Coordinates of C-alpha atoms and ligand atoms in Angstrom, one line a residue:
M1 CA -84.3 9.2 -20.8
T2 CA -82.7 12.5 -21.6
E3 CA -82.5 13.3 -17.9
A4 CA -81.0 9.9 -17.2
R5 CA -78.3 10.5 -19.8
T6 CA -77.5 14.0 -18.4
T7 CA -77.1 12.5 -14.9
A8 CA -75.2 9.5 -16.3
S9 CA -72.3 11.6 -17.3
L10 CA -71.9 14.0 -14.4
F11 CA -68.4 12.6 -13.5
L12 CA -67.4 12.6 -17.2
R13 CA -68.9 16.0 -17.8
A14 CA -66.8 17.4 -15.0
L15 CA -63.7 15.5 -16.1
L16 CA -64.2 17.0 -19.6
G17 CA -64.0 20.5 -18.0
E18 CA -67.6 21.4 -17.3
D19 CA -68.3 23.5 -14.2
T20 CA -71.2 21.2 -13.1
P21 CA -74.1 22.4 -10.8
R22 CA -72.9 19.9 -8.2
A23 CA -69.5 18.2 -7.8
P24 CA -69.5 14.5 -8.7
I25 CA -67.9 12.4 -6.0
W26 CA -66.0 9.1 -5.8
L27 CA -63.2 8.2 -3.3
M28 CA -59.8 6.6 -3.9
R29 CA -59.8 3.2 -2.2
Q30 CA -63.6 3.3 -2.0
A31 CA -63.6 -0.6 -2.1
G32 CA -61.4 -2.1 0.6
R33 CA -60.7 -3.0 4.2
Y34 CA -62.9 -0.3 5.9
L35 CA -66.0 -2.2 4.5
P36 CA -67.1 -5.3 6.5
E37 CA -68.4 -6.9 3.3
Y38 CA -64.9 -6.6 1.7
R39 CA -63.3 -8.2 4.8
A40 CA -65.8 -11.0 4.6
I41 CA -64.6 -11.9 1.0
K42 CA -61.0 -11.3 2.1
E43 CA -61.4 -14.1 4.7
K44 CA -61.9 -16.7 2.1
A45 CA -59.7 -15.5 -0.7
T46 CA -56.1 -14.1 -1.1
F47 CA -55.6 -10.7 -2.6
W48 CA -54.5 -12.1 -6.0
E49 CA -57.5 -14.5 -6.0
M50 CA -59.8 -11.5 -5.5
V51 CA -58.1 -9.5 -8.3
R52 CA -57.9 -12.5 -10.7
T53 CA -61.5 -13.8 -10.3
P54 CA -63.7 -11.5 -12.4
E55 CA -66.8 -12.2 -10.4
L56 CA -65.1 -11.3 -7.1
A57 CA -63.4 -8.3 -8.5
A58 CA -66.7 -7.1 -10.0
E59 CA -68.6 -7.7 -6.7
I60 CA -65.9 -5.8 -4.7
T61 CA -65.9 -2.9 -7.2
L62 CA -69.7 -2.6 -6.7
Q63 CA -69.8 -2.9 -2.9
P64 CA -69.3 0.8 -2.1
L65 CA -71.9 1.7 -4.8
C66 CA -74.5 -0.4 -3.0
R67 CA -74.0 1.6 0.2
F68 CA -73.3 5.1 -1.1
S69 CA -74.6 7.3 -4.0
L70 CA -71.2 7.7 -5.6
D71 CA -70.9 9.1 -9.2
A72 CA -68.1 6.7 -10.3
A73 CA -66.9 3.2 -9.6
I74 CA -63.2 2.3 -9.8
L75 CA -62.3 -1.2 -10.8
F76 CA -61.1 -3.3 -7.9
S77 CA -57.5 -4.3 -8.8
D78 CA -54.0 -3.0 -8.0
I79 CA -51.3 -1.1 -9.8
M80 CA -49.2 -4.3 -9.6
T81 CA -51.8 -6.4 -11.5
P82 CA -50.1 -6.3 -15.0
L83 CA -46.6 -7.0 -13.7
P84 CA -46.6 -10.8 -13.2
A85 CA -47.2 -11.1 -17.0
M86 CA -43.7 -9.7 -17.4
G87 CA -42.4 -12.8 -15.6
L88 CA -42.2 -11.2 -12.1
R89 CA -43.2 -12.8 -8.8
I90 CA -45.2 -10.4 -6.6
E91 CA -47.0 -11.0 -3.3
F92 CA -48.9 -8.7 -1.0
N93 CA -48.1 -8.3 2.7
P94 CA -50.2 -6.1 2.9
G95 CA -48.4 -3.9 0.3
P96 CA -46.6 -5.3 -2.7
V97 CA -43.4 -7.4 -2.2
V98 CA -41.3 -8.3 -5.2
A99 CA -39.5 -11.7 -4.9
E100 CA -36.4 -10.6 -6.8
P101 CA -36.0 -6.8 -6.9
L102 CA -34.7 -5.7 -10.3
R103 CA -31.1 -4.5 -10.4
T104 CA -29.1 -6.3 -13.2
P105 CA -29.1 -6.0 -17.0
A106 CA -29.9 -9.7 -17.2
Q107 CA -33.0 -9.4 -15.1
L108 CA -34.2 -6.4 -17.1
E109 CA -33.6 -8.1 -20.5
A110 CA -35.6 -11.1 -19.2
L111 CA -38.7 -9.0 -18.7
E112 CA -41.4 -9.7 -21.3
V113 CA -43.9 -7.3 -22.6
P114 CA -46.9 -9.5 -23.7
E115 CA -49.6 -8.5 -26.2
A116 CA -52.6 -6.7 -24.7
E117 CA -54.8 -9.8 -24.5
A118 CA -52.2 -11.8 -22.5
I119 CA -51.5 -9.2 -19.8
A120 CA -54.6 -9.6 -17.6
P121 CA -57.6 -11.1 -19.4
F122 CA -59.4 -11.3 -16.1
V123 CA -59.4 -7.5 -15.8
A124 CA -61.1 -7.1 -19.2
E125 CA -63.8 -9.6 -18.0
A126 CA -64.2 -7.9 -14.6
I127 CA -64.7 -4.5 -16.5
R128 CA -67.4 -6.1 -18.7
L129 CA -69.2 -7.6 -15.7
V130 CA -69.2 -4.2 -13.8
R131 CA -70.5 -2.4 -16.9
K132 CA -73.2 -4.9 -17.3
E133 CA -74.2 -4.6 -13.6
L134 CA -74.2 -0.8 -13.8
G135 CA -76.4 -0.9 -16.9
G136 CA -78.1 2.5 -17.4
K137 CA -77.2 3.7 -13.9
P138 CA -75.7 7.2 -13.7
V139 CA -72.3 5.8 -12.6
A140 CA -69.1 6.0 -14.6
L141 CA -66.5 3.2 -14.5
I142 CA -62.9 4.2 -14.0
G143 CA -60.0 2.0 -15.0
F144 CA -56.5 2.6 -13.7
G145 CA -52.8 1.7 -13.7
G146 CA -49.6 2.7 -12.0
A147 CA -47.4 5.3 -13.7
P148 CA -44.2 3.7 -15.0
L149 CA -42.1 5.6 -12.5
T150 CA -44.2 4.4 -9.5
L151 CA -44.1 0.8 -10.9
A152 CA -40.4 1.0 -11.4
A153 CA -40.0 2.3 -7.8
Y154 CA -41.6 -0.9 -6.4
L155 CA -39.7 -3.2 -8.8
V156 CA -36.3 -1.8 -7.9
Q157 CA -36.9 -1.1 -4.2
G158 CA -38.6 -4.5 -3.8
A159 CA -41.4 -3.3 -1.5
G160 CA -43.0 -0.1 -0.2
S161 CA -40.6 2.2 1.6
K162 CA -40.8 5.7 3.1
D163 CA -38.3 7.3 0.8
F164 CA -37.4 4.6 -1.8
E165 CA -33.6 5.4 -1.4
D166 CA -32.5 2.3 -3.3
F167 CA -34.6 3.3 -6.3
R168 CA -33.5 7.0 -6.2
A169 CA -29.9 5.8 -6.1
F170 CA -30.5 3.3 -9.0
L171 CA -31.8 6.2 -11.2
R172 CA -28.4 7.9 -10.8
Q173 CA -26.1 4.8 -10.7
E174 CA -27.7 3.0 -13.6
P175 CA -29.5 5.5 -15.7
R176 CA -29.4 3.4 -18.8
L177 CA -30.9 0.4 -17.1
A178 CA -33.5 2.7 -15.5
H179 CA -34.5 4.1 -18.9
R180 CA -34.7 0.5 -20.3
L181 CA -37.0 -0.5 -17.4
L182 CA -39.2 2.6 -17.8
E183 CA -39.4 1.9 -21.6
K184 CA -40.7 -1.6 -21.0
L185 CA -43.2 -0.4 -18.3
T186 CA -44.4 2.3 -20.7
L187 CA -45.1 -0.2 -23.4
L188 CA -46.8 -2.6 -21.0
S189 CA -48.9 0.2 -19.5
I190 CA -50.1 1.4 -22.9
R191 CA -51.2 -2.0 -23.9
Y192 CA -52.8 -2.7 -20.5
L193 CA -54.7 0.6 -20.2
R194 CA -55.9 0.6 -23.8
M195 CA -57.3 -2.9 -23.1
Q196 CA -59.2 -1.5 -20.1
A197 CA -60.7 1.2 -22.2
A198 CA -61.6 -1.3 -25.0
A199 CA -63.3 -3.5 -22.4
G200 CA -65.5 -0.6 -21.1
A201 CA -63.6 1.6 -18.7
E202 CA -64.9 5.2 -19.4
A203 CA -61.9 7.0 -17.9
I204 CA -58.4 6.1 -16.8
Q205 CA -56.6 7.3 -13.7
L206 CA -52.8 7.0 -13.7
F207 CA -51.5 6.6 -10.1
D208 CA -48.1 8.1 -9.6
T209 CA -47.9 7.7 -5.9
W210 CA -44.1 8.2 -5.5
A211 CA -43.5 11.0 -8.0
G212 CA -43.2 13.5 -5.2
L213 CA -39.9 11.9 -4.1
L214 CA -38.2 13.2 -7.2
D215 CA -36.7 16.7 -7.8
P216 CA -38.0 18.5 -10.9
E217 CA -34.9 17.6 -13.0
A218 CA -35.2 13.8 -12.2
Y219 CA -39.0 14.0 -12.8
R220 CA -38.3 15.6 -16.2
T221 CA -35.8 12.9 -17.1
F222 CA -37.4 9.7 -15.6
A223 CA -41.1 10.4 -15.5
L224 CA -42.4 13.1 -17.8
P225 CA -41.5 11.6 -21.2
Y226 CA -42.8 8.1 -20.3
H227 CA -46.0 9.3 -18.6
R228 CA -46.7 11.6 -21.6
R229 CA -46.5 8.6 -23.9
V230 CA -48.9 6.5 -21.8
L231 CA -51.5 9.3 -21.5
E232 CA -51.2 10.2 -25.2
A233 CA -52.0 6.6 -26.2
L234 CA -55.4 6.7 -24.4
E235 CA -58.6 7.6 -26.2
V236 CA -60.7 8.0 -23.0
P237 CA -60.6 11.0 -20.6
R238 CA -57.5 10.8 -18.3
L239 CA -56.8 11.7 -14.7
Y240 CA -53.3 11.9 -13.2
L241 CA -52.4 11.7 -9.5
A242 CA -49.0 12.5 -8.1
V243 CA -48.8 12.6 -4.3
G244 CA -46.8 15.2 -2.4
A245 CA -45.8 16.6 -5.7
S246 CA -46.8 20.3 -5.8
H247 CA -43.2 21.2 -6.5
L248 CA -43.6 19.3 -9.8
Y249 CA -46.9 20.9 -10.8
P250 CA -45.3 23.1 -13.5
L251 CA -44.0 19.9 -15.1
V252 CA -47.2 18.0 -14.5
A253 CA -49.0 20.8 -16.4
E254 CA -47.2 19.5 -19.5
L255 CA -48.9 16.1 -19.3
P256 CA -51.8 15.4 -21.7
C257 CA -54.7 14.7 -19.3
E258 CA -58.2 16.2 -18.7
G259 CA -58.0 16.1 -15.0
V260 CA -55.4 16.4 -12.2
S261 CA -55.9 14.7 -8.8
V262 CA -54.6 16.9 -6.0
D263 CA -53.5 15.7 -2.6
W264 CA -54.6 17.6 0.6
R265 CA -51.6 19.8 1.0
L266 CA -52.7 22.8 -1.0
P267 CA -56.2 24.3 -1.4
L268 CA -57.7 23.7 -4.9
S269 CA -58.1 27.5 -5.3
Q270 CA -54.3 27.8 -5.1
V271 CA -53.7 24.9 -7.6
R272 CA -56.4 26.0 -10.1
P273 CA -54.3 28.7 -11.9
L274 CA -51.5 26.1 -12.5
F275 CA -53.9 23.9 -14.6
P276 CA -56.1 26.3 -16.6
G277 CA -59.0 24.6 -18.4
R278 CA -58.5 21.2 -16.6
A279 CA -60.7 19.5 -14.1
L280 CA -59.3 19.3 -10.6
Q281 CA -60.0 16.3 -8.4
G282 CA -59.7 16.2 -4.7
N283 CA -58.8 17.0 -2.1
L284 CA -60.1 16.2 1.4
D285 CA -57.5 14.9 3.8
P286 CA -58.5 11.2 4.3
A287 CA -57.8 11.6 8.0
V288 CA -60.8 14.1 8.3
L289 CA -63.1 11.1 7.8
L290 CA -62.0 9.8 11.3
A291 CA -63.3 13.0 12.9
P292 CA -67.0 13.6 14.0
P293 CA -69.6 14.3 11.4
E294 CA -69.8 18.0 12.0
V295 CA -66.1 18.3 11.4
I296 CA -66.4 16.2 8.2
A297 CA -69.2 18.5 6.9
Q298 CA -67.2 21.7 7.7
E299 CA -64.0 20.4 6.1
A300 CA -65.8 19.0 3.0
R301 CA -67.5 22.4 2.4
R302 CA -64.2 24.1 2.6
V303 CA -62.9 21.8 -0.1
L304 CA -66.1 22.4 -2.2
Q305 CA -65.8 26.1 -1.8
A306 CA -62.1 26.0 -2.9
G307 CA -63.1 23.9 -5.9
L308 CA -65.5 26.6 -7.3
G309 CA -64.5 28.5 -10.4
G310 CA -63.9 25.5 -12.7
A311 CA -64.6 21.8 -13.1
H312 CA -64.3 19.9 -9.8
I313 CA -64.6 16.2 -9.0
F314 CA -64.8 15.7 -5.3
N315 CA -62.4 13.1 -3.9
L316 CA -59.9 12.6 -1.1
G317 CA -56.3 13.8 -1.4
H318 CA -55.2 10.1 -1.2
G319 CA -56.8 6.7 -0.4
L320 CA -59.4 6.1 2.3
L321 CA -57.8 5.0 5.6
R322 CA -58.7 1.5 6.7
T323 CA -60.1 2.7 10.1
T324 CA -62.7 4.9 8.4
P325 CA -66.2 4.3 9.7
P326 CA -68.5 3.6 6.7
E327 CA -71.2 5.9 8.2
H328 CA -68.7 8.8 8.0
V329 CA -68.4 8.1 4.2
A330 CA -72.2 8.1 3.9
H331 CA -72.3 11.5 5.7
L332 CA -69.6 12.9 3.4
V333 CA -71.5 11.8 0.3
E334 CA -74.6 13.6 1.6
V335 CA -72.8 16.8 2.3
V336 CA -71.2 16.8 -1.2
H337 CA -74.5 16.1 -2.9
A338 CA -76.3 18.9 -1.0
F339 CA -73.7 21.5 -2.0
D340 CA -75.2 23.6 -4.8
R341 CA -72.2 25.1 -6.7
R342 CA -74.5 27.5 -8.5
S343 CA -75.8 29.3 -5.4
E344 CA -72.3 29.8 -4.0
V345 CA -70.2 32.9 -4.7
L346 CA -66.5 32.7 -5.3
Ligands
CP3_401 O1 -61.1 1.1 -4.4 C1 -60.1 1.4 -5.1 O2 -59.5 2.5 -5.1 C2 -59.6 0.4 -6.2 C3 -58.7 -0.5 -5.8 C4 -57.2 -0.2 -5.6 C5 -56.3 -1.0 -4.8 N1 -55.0 -0.6 -5.0 C6 -56.8 -2.1 -4.0 C7 -55.9 -2.6 -2.9 C8 -56.4 0.8 -6.2 C9 -56.8 2.0 -7.1 C10 -55.0 0.5 -5.8 C11 -53.9 1.3 -6.3 C12 -52.6 1.2 -5.6 N2 -52.0 0.1 -5.1 C13 -51.7 2.3 -5.5 C14 -51.9 3.7 -6.0 C15 -52.8 4.5 -5.1 C16 -52.2 4.8 -3.7 O3 -52.7 4.4 -2.7 O4 -51.2 5.6 -3.8 C17 -50.5 1.7 -4.8 C18 -49.3 2.5 -4.4 C19 -50.7 0.4 -4.6 C20 -49.8 -0.6 -4.0 C21 -50.5 -1.3 -2.8 N3 -51.4 -2.3 -2.9 C22 -50.3 -1.0 -1.4 C23 -49.4 0.0 -0.9 C24 -51.1 -1.9 -0.7 C25 -51.3 -2.2 0.8 C26 -51.6 -1.2 1.7 C27 -52.9 -0.5 1.4 O5 -52.8 0.7 1.1 O6 -54.0 -1.1 1.5 C28 -51.8 -2.7 -1.7 C29 -52.8 -3.8 -1.4 C30 -54.2 -3.4 -1.7 N4 -54.6 -2.8 -2.9 C31 -55.3 -3.5 -0.9 C32 -56.4 -3.0 -1.6 C33 -57.9 -3.0 -1.2 C34 -55.3 -4.1 0.5 C35 -55.3 -5.6 0.4 C36 -55.9 -6.2 1.7 O7 -57.1 -6.2 1.9 O8 -55.0 -6.6 2.5

């Protein structure tokens, strides 16, 4: 029993700053299109149906856990999930498409911020189902949301984009409207993420996929104050991911979070001194998983070695690519499990 409890919290122990004997592992986008069992469900249901049907969302969340010995599950959902409750129409093709991108004061004023129970009750139910299924297993459940900046980027730009120019222009052309939008998204995110924690999510990851597009001054103005408020409102351990954003790390270090997720561009050993006392998560290049097994092992060990000297949660630098062979993921998990951090020297 005691042993079960010790193992149960390996992911949480590392997130709370412990230099654990082995690195816990989970993978961003661990549920999804690279798995045939996901594609089988996808043939019969739309993306929104999968997200909004608690039994389906719970089943998809657990699919990768049935195949691989991962240390955490991440709820199957999307960063766009809470936004239709504001009165927005959003489709997926395959990324998010906003029917009427936000530009005018009237559109912004019309956005509602519902009470927590009304935002996405199906998410709370899916979380409860997953927790029940996981029972006493040594697997943590991670809830998540998009950071207000990244949500605003989609809502203003209207869809994914390489550089989000319309959004970056909007921040400078209409700063008051931008702040009004970020304010509403902050309030929504606080309610939505607190609801996930109350339903049973044991940690929350805030995805700030597009933060790296901003210069430090714009990040300080349009991201930092809002993201600080969202993270401060959470009573469970917090992870923050900004992609392509190492130029912003001195500012990211001001955010209240236990762990920082690092993309593949810099070795963890180089990032470690910027975040003293925090857990680092990452940071294998997802493209490595397309290479042969011996290359995967070699590159994974390089990441593990660079992660020594502090708390490390093994992950990819960004989401799994959809062409990843599932056997390669199995191999990666074995390599990470076999790496004894205590017998390694820095
Ligand atoms: O396994 C998991 O990680 C949990 C599920 C999850 C999804 N989206 C499912 C999904 C998570 C954590 C997300 C977060 C998300 N969604 C982010 C932040 C992380 C990141 O990748 O930067 C962003 C930017 C989005 C927006 C989004 N949703 C995009 C760009 C896409 C399409 C392209 C893609 O990457 O797959 C989606 C759709 C989406 N979300 C799919 C899945 C499994 C694919 C849907 C399909 O099967 O067609």
